[in-house]
C-alpha positions as a printed Julia matrix, in Angstrom:
92×3 Matrix{Float64}:
  9.2    -2.38    1.2
  7.94   -5.19   -1.05
  7.34   -8.52    0.62
  9.57  -11.22   -0.87
  7.81  -14.36   -2.15
  8.45  -17.48   -0.12
  5.87  -20.11   -1.12
  7.63  -22.47   -3.53
  6.03  -25.72   -2.34
  3.66  -25.79   -5.36
  6.59  -25.99   -7.81
  7.71  -29.3    -9.27
 11.44  -30.03   -9.43
 11.97  -28.53  -12.89
 10.12  -25.32  -12.11
 12.0   -24.95   -8.82
 15.36  -25.31  -10.62
 14.33  -22.58  -13.05
 13.3   -20.34  -10.14
 16.63  -20.95   -8.41
 18.54  -20.26  -11.66
 16.8   -16.93  -12.3
 18.86  -15.02   -9.75
 18.46  -11.26   -9.44
 16.13   -9.67  -11.96
 16.49   -6.19  -13.44
 15.02   -3.65  -10.99
 12.02   -2.73  -13.14
 11.07   -6.33  -13.99
  8.2    -7.83  -11.98
  6.84  -11.35  -11.68
  3.19  -11.27  -12.72
  0.18  -13.56  -12.99
 -0.69  -16.88  -11.41
  2.84  -17.81  -10.39
  3.27  -14.48   -8.61
  0.06  -15.09   -6.69
  1.1   -18.64   -5.88
  4.52  -17.5    -4.61
  3.03  -14.84   -2.35
 -0.23  -16.45   -1.26
 -0.07  -20.16   -2.11
 -3.2   -19.35   -4.1
 -2.84  -22.11   -6.7
 -0.43  -24.25   -8.67
  1.21  -22.65  -11.68
  3.51  -23.94  -14.4
  5.0   -20.83  -15.99
  6.65  -17.52  -15.17
  5.2   -14.24  -16.45
  7.29  -11.07  -16.16
  6.28   -7.49  -16.91
  7.92   -4.07  -16.79
  6.12   -0.73  -16.46
  8.55    0.96  -18.84
  7.13    1.13  -22.4
  9.33   -0.42  -25.05
 11.73   -2.11  -22.62
 12.41   -5.75  -23.36
 14.67   -7.7   -21.03
 15.68  -10.47  -23.41
 19.26   -9.96  -22.19
 18.05  -11.11  -18.77
 16.32  -14.12  -20.28
 19.39  -15.01  -22.35
 21.55  -14.88  -19.19
 19.67  -17.73  -17.47
 21.96  -20.78  -17.41
 20.92  -23.85  -19.41
 18.06  -22.09  -21.21
 17.51  -20.74  -24.69
 14.86  -18.4   -26.03
 12.67  -19.53  -28.9
  9.75  -17.84  -30.6
 10.17  -14.4   -29.0
  7.36  -12.17  -30.24
  7.16   -8.49  -29.32
  4.03   -6.43  -29.22
  2.99   -3.09  -27.79
  4.21   -3.2   -24.21
  4.81   -6.95  -24.15
  7.03   -9.79  -25.27
  5.97  -13.4   -25.32
  8.92  -15.79  -25.37
  9.17  -19.54  -25.1
 12.14  -20.49  -22.92
 13.39  -24.02  -23.37
 15.71  -25.91  -21.04
 18.95  -27.38  -22.31
 20.7   -30.43  -20.91
 22.71  -29.74  -17.77
 26.22  -31.23  -17.65
């Protein structure tokens, strides 16, 4: 069983709202990088979310597009990766 991340004290208010808005992720999508380490080990501060999937060619932009109050800009796909800028929109 995978330990669930619990350390969110390093997040500022905006980052915490994004984290709370993410909700359930597709089963093969994993949080990766500095934010993952910070969430599990309080290893350092981080300001972005990096997600990966082990399945070649799978891009979860549908998941990204489903996040409330956010839009995707500048999505660039490569071999085994997608880099996308996600920008917040005004909340009502």
